């Protein structure tokens, strides 16, 4: 299977996007992959939009989702030179002015645009000796997990499971080794991991706060990575500093600021967000009931 995927990955972008167009028809019009969840999420997130507007976002989203799959597959064989033609990084010069020697960077990002391509950050990083990578949750399917690791590390990044990341960062800090690790921070936490609810996209939303806690423990420079897709096959990653001294901020302020920036991006171009994720399956009312039952 991996051999076949690599052969497909070697196809030019024009051919891959033609394949994506065909897959879009199957996924959206024939199979209707997770269409109920997508419609539920879009309707709740944008109550001010009428049905025609919501359906337009929906169609654009599925078209982008199919592009996302072929673009991610391209990571198996893409060269650094080719990647630089399709991905641009902006705002890194702001980090040079505030990043202390040996300090790490915690990069907050959401499931927006092609987050997988951010594994190429080392190609653009001003500090070539820094370790670059992302925190990930291992997949149950070992073969698919290994495939994803190969794609995410193909351009110089390293992948650390969330269970081991704090230990890894502490070790790097002790060596005076700089680094950047990316946290996809808009996952859905389990009931016993919920510490914060935010108003996100018109809904009470439980959010992970682990990225903030880790950033504070190691005193990282914290940034938000905002992505744009000006045209098909072209992404721009913009770096915005949230704090260069996170321990000065009140509890959860880093998380609140990050989610506000993510929502701002989504409202500009909602078609590039991962609406197939059942993000609001745990409601605030259910949470309050659980708290009441625990008191009994």
mmCIF file with all atom_site columns, C-alpha atoms in Angstrom, residues 10-140:
data_model
loop_
_atom_site.group_PDB
_atom_site.id
_atom_site.type_symbol
_atom_site.label_atom_id
_atom_site.label_alt_id
_atom_site.label_comp_id
_atom_site.label_asym_id
_atom_site.label_entity_id
_atom_site.label_seq_id
_atom_site.pdbx_PDB_ins_code
_atom_site.Cartn_x
_atom_site.Cartn_y
_atom_site.Cartn_z
_atom_site.occupancy
_atom_site.B_iso_or_equiv
_atom_site.pdbx_formal_charge
_atom_site.auth_seq_id
_atom_site.auth_comp_id
_atom_site.auth_asym_id
_atom_site.auth_atom_id
_atom_site.pdbx_PDB_model_num
ATOM 1   C CA . UNK A 1 10  ? 5.073   11.600 -7.212  1.00 0.00 ? 10  UNK A CA 1
ATOM 2   C CA . UNK A 1 11  ? 2.388   12.820 -9.593  1.00 0.00 ? 11  UNK A CA 1
ATOM 3   C CA . UNK A 1 12  ? 2.448   16.562 -10.408 1.00 0.00 ? 12  UNK A CA 1
ATOM 4   C CA . UNK A 1 13  ? 0.135   18.803 -8.387  1.00 0.00 ? 13  UNK A CA 1
ATOM 5   C CA . UNK A 1 14  ? -2.070  19.380 -11.439 1.00 0.00 ? 14  UNK A CA 1
ATOM 6   C CA . UNK A 1 15  ? -2.743  15.651 -11.708 1.00 0.00 ? 15  UNK A CA 1
ATOM 7   C CA . UNK A 1 16  ? -3.281  15.281 -7.958  1.00 0.00 ? 16  UNK A CA 1
ATOM 8   C CA . UNK A 1 17  ? -5.826  18.087 -7.994  1.00 0.00 ? 17  UNK A CA 1
ATOM 9   C CA . UNK A 1 18  ? -7.604  16.447 -10.933 1.00 0.00 ? 18  UNK A CA 1
ATOM 10  C CA . UNK A 1 19  ? -7.831  13.283 -8.814  1.00 0.00 ? 19  UNK A CA 1
ATOM 11  C CA . UNK A 1 20  ? -9.126  15.428 -5.949  1.00 0.00 ? 20  UNK A CA 1
ATOM 12  C CA . UNK A 1 21  ? -11.901 16.783 -8.191  1.00 0.00 ? 21  UNK A CA 1
ATOM 13  C CA . UNK A 1 22  ? -13.066 13.240 -8.933  1.00 0.00 ? 22  UNK A CA 1
ATOM 14  C CA . UNK A 1 23  ? -12.847 12.191 -5.276  1.00 0.00 ? 23  UNK A CA 1
ATOM 15  C CA . UNK A 1 24  ? -14.878 15.275 -4.301  1.00 0.00 ? 24  UNK A CA 1
ATOM 16  C CA . UNK A 1 25  ? -17.819 14.099 -6.423  1.00 0.00 ? 25  UNK A CA 1
ATOM 17  C CA . UNK A 1 26  ? -17.714 10.685 -4.743  1.00 0.00 ? 26  UNK A CA 1
ATOM 18  C CA . UNK A 1 27  ? -17.176 11.924 -1.198  1.00 0.00 ? 27  UNK A CA 1
ATOM 19  C CA . UNK A 1 28  ? -19.715 14.745 -1.284  1.00 0.00 ? 28  UNK A CA 1
ATOM 20  C CA . UNK A 1 29  ? -22.375 13.845 -3.833  1.00 0.00 ? 29  UNK A CA 1
ATOM 21  C CA . UNK A 1 30  ? -22.313 10.031 -3.692  1.00 0.00 ? 30  UNK A CA 1
ATOM 22  C CA . UNK A 1 31  ? -21.146 8.937  -0.237  1.00 0.00 ? 31  UNK A CA 1
ATOM 23  C CA . UNK A 1 32  ? -22.034 12.099 1.668   1.00 0.00 ? 32  UNK A CA 1
ATOM 24  C CA . UNK A 1 33  ? -19.159 11.551 4.100   1.00 0.00 ? 33  UNK A CA 1
ATOM 25  C CA . UNK A 1 34  ? -20.170 12.878 7.547   1.00 0.00 ? 34  UNK A CA 1
ATOM 26  C CA . UNK A 1 35  ? -22.532 15.338 5.894   1.00 0.00 ? 35  UNK A CA 1
ATOM 27  C CA . UNK A 1 36  ? -24.932 15.338 8.870   1.00 0.00 ? 36  UNK A CA 1
ATOM 28  C CA . UNK A 1 37  ? -22.150 16.378 11.257  1.00 0.00 ? 37  UNK A CA 1
ATOM 29  C CA . UNK A 1 38  ? -20.884 19.035 8.852   1.00 0.00 ? 38  UNK A CA 1
ATOM 30  C CA . UNK A 1 39  ? -24.341 20.568 8.448   1.00 0.00 ? 39  UNK A CA 1
ATOM 31  C CA . UNK A 1 40  ? -24.984 20.464 12.190  1.00 0.00 ? 40  UNK A CA 1
ATOM 32  C CA . UNK A 1 41  ? -21.654 22.202 12.907  1.00 0.00 ? 41  UNK A CA 1
ATOM 33  C CA . UNK A 1 42  ? -22.075 24.862 10.226  1.00 0.00 ? 42  UNK A CA 1
ATOM 34  C CA . UNK A 1 43  ? -25.672 25.668 11.190  1.00 0.00 ? 43  UNK A CA 1
ATOM 35  C CA . UNK A 1 44  ? -24.768 26.082 14.862  1.00 0.00 ? 44  UNK A CA 1
ATOM 36  C CA . UNK A 1 45  ? -21.619 28.078 14.127  1.00 0.00 ? 45  UNK A CA 1
ATOM 37  C CA . UNK A 1 46  ? -23.209 30.540 11.698  1.00 0.00 ? 46  UNK A CA 1
ATOM 38  C CA . UNK A 1 47  ? -26.844 31.142 12.700  1.00 0.00 ? 47  UNK A CA 1
ATOM 39  C CA . UNK A 1 48  ? -26.758 34.449 10.828  1.00 0.00 ? 48  UNK A CA 1
ATOM 40  C CA . UNK A 1 49  ? -26.271 32.713 7.450   1.00 0.00 ? 49  UNK A CA 1
ATOM 41  C CA . UNK A 1 50  ? -29.146 31.385 5.360   1.00 0.00 ? 50  UNK A CA 1
ATOM 42  C CA . UNK A 1 51  ? -29.305 27.879 3.896   1.00 0.00 ? 51  UNK A CA 1
ATOM 43  C CA . UNK A 1 52  ? -27.903 28.932 0.524   1.00 0.00 ? 52  UNK A CA 1
ATOM 44  C CA . UNK A 1 53  ? -24.807 30.455 2.156   1.00 0.00 ? 53  UNK A CA 1
ATOM 45  C CA . UNK A 1 54  ? -24.308 27.407 4.368   1.00 0.00 ? 54  UNK A CA 1
ATOM 46  C CA . UNK A 1 55  ? -24.516 25.017 1.407   1.00 0.00 ? 55  UNK A CA 1
ATOM 47  C CA . UNK A 1 56  ? -21.937 27.086 -0.468  1.00 0.00 ? 56  UNK A CA 1
ATOM 48  C CA . UNK A 1 57  ? -19.540 26.839 2.480   1.00 0.00 ? 57  UNK A CA 1
ATOM 49  C CA . UNK A 1 58  ? -20.278 23.120 2.694   1.00 0.00 ? 58  UNK A CA 1
ATOM 50  C CA . UNK A 1 59  ? -19.430 22.469 -0.965  1.00 0.00 ? 59  UNK A CA 1
ATOM 51  C CA . UNK A 1 60  ? -16.237 24.530 -0.756  1.00 0.00 ? 60  UNK A CA 1
ATOM 52  C CA . UNK A 1 61  ? -15.263 22.706 2.412   1.00 0.00 ? 61  UNK A CA 1
ATOM 53  C CA . UNK A 1 62  ? -15.573 19.239 0.863   1.00 0.00 ? 62  UNK A CA 1
ATOM 54  C CA . UNK A 1 63  ? -13.632 20.375 -2.189  1.00 0.00 ? 63  UNK A CA 1
ATOM 55  C CA . UNK A 1 64  ? -10.838 21.681 0.049   1.00 0.00 ? 64  UNK A CA 1
ATOM 56  C CA . UNK A 1 65  ? -10.933 18.513 2.197   1.00 0.00 ? 65  UNK A CA 1
ATOM 57  C CA . UNK A 1 66  ? -10.201 16.372 -0.849  1.00 0.00 ? 66  UNK A CA 1
ATOM 58  C CA . UNK A 1 67  ? -7.366  18.744 -1.772  1.00 0.00 ? 67  UNK A CA 1
ATOM 59  C CA . UNK A 1 68  ? -6.061  18.414 1.795   1.00 0.00 ? 68  UNK A CA 1
ATOM 60  C CA . UNK A 1 69  ? -5.792  14.626 1.414   1.00 0.00 ? 69  UNK A CA 1
ATOM 61  C CA . UNK A 1 70  ? -3.778  14.730 -1.824  1.00 0.00 ? 70  UNK A CA 1
ATOM 62  C CA . UNK A 1 71  ? -1.618  17.613 -0.531  1.00 0.00 ? 71  UNK A CA 1
ATOM 63  C CA . UNK A 1 72  ? -0.802  15.639 2.612   1.00 0.00 ? 72  UNK A CA 1
ATOM 64  C CA . UNK A 1 73  ? -0.012  12.558 0.562   1.00 0.00 ? 73  UNK A CA 1
ATOM 65  C CA . UNK A 1 74  ? 2.444   14.695 -1.422  1.00 0.00 ? 74  UNK A CA 1
ATOM 66  C CA . UNK A 1 75  ? 4.576   14.958 1.731   1.00 0.00 ? 75  UNK A CA 1
ATOM 67  C CA . UNK A 1 76  ? 5.817   11.422 1.075   1.00 0.00 ? 76  UNK A CA 1
ATOM 68  C CA . UNK A 1 77  ? 7.953   12.546 -1.866  1.00 0.00 ? 77  UNK A CA 1
ATOM 69  C CA . UNK A 1 78  ? 7.992   16.351 -2.094  1.00 0.00 ? 78  UNK A CA 1
ATOM 70  C CA . UNK A 1 79  ? 11.425  17.996 -2.088  1.00 0.00 ? 79  UNK A CA 1
ATOM 71  C CA . UNK A 1 80  ? 12.345  21.031 0.029   1.00 0.00 ? 80  UNK A CA 1
ATOM 72  C CA . UNK A 1 81  ? 12.728  23.113 -3.131  1.00 0.00 ? 81  UNK A CA 1
ATOM 73  C CA . UNK A 1 82  ? 9.273   22.183 -4.371  1.00 0.00 ? 82  UNK A CA 1
ATOM 74  C CA . UNK A 1 83  ? 7.664   22.782 -0.997  1.00 0.00 ? 83  UNK A CA 1
ATOM 75  C CA . UNK A 1 84  ? 9.025   26.327 -0.910  1.00 0.00 ? 84  UNK A CA 1
ATOM 76  C CA . UNK A 1 85  ? 7.119   27.031 -4.127  1.00 0.00 ? 85  UNK A CA 1
ATOM 77  C CA . UNK A 1 86  ? 3.842   26.128 -2.407  1.00 0.00 ? 86  UNK A CA 1
ATOM 78  C CA . UNK A 1 87  ? 4.305   27.254 1.203   1.00 0.00 ? 87  UNK A CA 1
ATOM 79  C CA . UNK A 1 88  ? 5.438   30.654 2.479   1.00 0.00 ? 88  UNK A CA 1
ATOM 80  C CA . UNK A 1 89  ? 6.223   31.630 6.070   1.00 0.00 ? 89  UNK A CA 1
ATOM 81  C CA . UNK A 1 90  ? 5.719   35.188 7.301   1.00 0.00 ? 90  UNK A CA 1
ATOM 82  C CA . UNK A 1 91  ? 6.401   36.900 10.611  1.00 0.00 ? 91  UNK A CA 1
ATOM 83  C CA . UNK A 1 92  ? 9.431   34.873 11.659  1.00 0.00 ? 92  UNK A CA 1
ATOM 84  C CA . UNK A 1 93  ? 11.483  38.061 11.883  1.00 0.00 ? 93  UNK A CA 1
ATOM 85  C CA . UNK A 1 94  ? 9.296   39.109 14.846  1.00 0.00 ? 94  UNK A CA 1
ATOM 86  C CA . UNK A 1 95  ? 10.503  36.041 16.734  1.00 0.00 ? 95  UNK A CA 1
ATOM 87  C CA . UNK A 1 96  ? 14.154  36.968 16.188  1.00 0.00 ? 96  UNK A CA 1
ATOM 88  C CA . UNK A 1 97  ? 13.620  40.165 18.187  1.00 0.00 ? 97  UNK A CA 1
ATOM 89  C CA . UNK A 1 98  ? 12.209  38.421 21.284  1.00 0.00 ? 98  UNK A CA 1
ATOM 90  C CA . UNK A 1 99  ? 13.368  34.782 21.322  1.00 0.00 ? 99  UNK A CA 1
ATOM 91  C CA . UNK A 1 100 ? 16.001  34.287 23.985  1.00 0.00 ? 100 UNK A CA 1
ATOM 92  C CA . UNK A 1 101 ? 19.045  32.088 23.412  1.00 0.00 ? 101 UNK A CA 1
ATOM 93  C CA . UNK A 1 102 ? 18.066  28.470 23.858  1.00 0.00 ? 102 UNK A CA 1
ATOM 94  C CA . UNK A 1 103 ? 14.397  29.334 24.380  1.00 0.00 ? 103 UNK A CA 1
ATOM 95  C CA . UNK A 1 104 ? 11.778  27.073 22.925  1.00 0.00 ? 104 UNK A CA 1
ATOM 96  C CA . UNK A 1 105 ? 8.723   28.066 20.919  1.00 0.00 ? 105 UNK A CA 1
ATOM 97  C CA . UNK A 1 106 ? 5.229   26.679 21.471  1.00 0.00 ? 106 UNK A CA 1
ATOM 98  C CA . UNK A 1 107 ? 3.201   27.119 18.289  1.00 0.00 ? 107 UNK A CA 1
ATOM 99  C CA . UNK A 1 108 ? -0.579  26.973 18.707  1.00 0.00 ? 108 UNK A CA 1
ATOM 100 C CA . UNK A 1 109 ? -2.557  26.028 15.615  1.00 0.00 ? 109 UNK A CA 1
ATOM 101 C CA . UNK A 1 110 ? -5.934  24.610 14.689  1.00 0.00 ? 110 UNK A CA 1
ATOM 102 C CA . UNK A 1 111 ? -7.364  22.212 12.143  1.00 0.00 ? 111 UNK A CA 1
ATOM 103 C CA . UNK A 1 112 ? -7.370  24.982 9.576   1.00 0.00 ? 112 UNK A CA 1
ATOM 104 C CA . UNK A 1 113 ? -5.934  25.013 6.053   1.00 0.00 ? 113 UNK A CA 1
ATOM 105 C CA . UNK A 1 114 ? -3.283  22.317 5.649   1.00 0.00 ? 114 UNK A CA 1
ATOM 106 C CA . UNK A 1 115 ? -1.798  22.050 9.135   1.00 0.00 ? 115 UNK A CA 1
ATOM 107 C CA . UNK A 1 116 ? 0.202   18.980 8.027   1.00 0.00 ? 116 UNK A CA 1
ATOM 108 C CA . UNK A 1 117 ? 2.346   21.163 5.768   1.00 0.00 ? 117 UNK A CA 1
ATOM 109 C CA . UNK A 1 118 ? 3.568   23.067 8.817   1.00 0.00 ? 118 UNK A CA 1
ATOM 110 C CA . UNK A 1 119 ? 5.827   20.068 9.461   1.00 0.00 ? 119 UNK A CA 1
ATOM 111 C CA . UNK A 1 120 ? 8.066   21.770 6.859   1.00 0.00 ? 120 UNK A CA 1
ATOM 112 C CA . UNK A 1 121 ? 8.786   24.682 9.236   1.00 0.00 ? 121 UNK A CA 1
ATOM 113 C CA . UNK A 1 122 ? 12.449  23.710 9.634   1.00 0.00 ? 122 UNK A CA 1
ATOM 114 C CA . UNK A 1 123 ? 13.073  24.722 6.014   1.00 0.00 ? 123 UNK A CA 1
ATOM 115 C CA . UNK A 1 124 ? 12.263  28.339 6.938   1.00 0.00 ? 124 UNK A CA 1
ATOM 116 C CA . UNK A 1 125 ? 13.371  28.538 10.582  1.00 0.00 ? 125 UNK A CA 1
ATOM 117 C CA . UNK A 1 126 ? 15.940  31.286 11.424  1.00 0.00 ? 126 UNK A CA 1
ATOM 118 C CA . UNK A 1 127 ? 17.715  28.965 13.902  1.00 0.00 ? 127 UNK A CA 1
ATOM 119 C CA . UNK A 1 128 ? 18.929  25.923 11.896  1.00 0.00 ? 128 UNK A CA 1
ATOM 120 C CA . UNK A 1 129 ? 20.150  24.055 14.986  1.00 0.00 ? 129 UNK A CA 1
ATOM 121 C CA . UNK A 1 130 ? 16.767  24.156 16.726  1.00 0.00 ? 130 UNK A CA 1
ATOM 122 C CA . UNK A 1 131 ? 14.772  20.959 16.937  1.00 0.00 ? 131 UNK A CA 1
ATOM 123 C CA . UNK A 1 132 ? 11.469  21.210 15.082  1.00 0.00 ? 132 UNK A CA 1
ATOM 124 C CA . UNK A 1 133 ? 8.433   19.043 15.423  1.00 0.00 ? 133 UNK A CA 1
ATOM 125 C CA . UNK A 1 134 ? 4.881   18.486 16.516  1.00 0.00 ? 134 UNK A CA 1
ATOM 126 C CA . UNK A 1 135 ? 2.989   16.760 19.281  1.00 0.00 ? 135 UNK A CA 1
ATOM 127 C CA . UNK A 1 136 ? 0.701   14.005 18.090  1.00 0.00 ? 136 UNK A CA 1
ATOM 128 C CA . UNK A 1 137 ? -1.676  11.374 19.370  1.00 0.00 ? 137 UNK A CA 1
ATOM 129 C CA . UNK A 1 138 ? -0.611  7.896  18.149  1.00 0.00 ? 138 UNK A CA 1
ATOM 130 C CA . UNK A 1 139 ? -3.186  6.213  15.921  1.00 0.00 ? 139 UNK A CA 1
ATOM 131 C CA . UNK A 1 140 ? -4.620  2.794  16.740  1.00 0.00 ? 140 UNK A CA 1
#
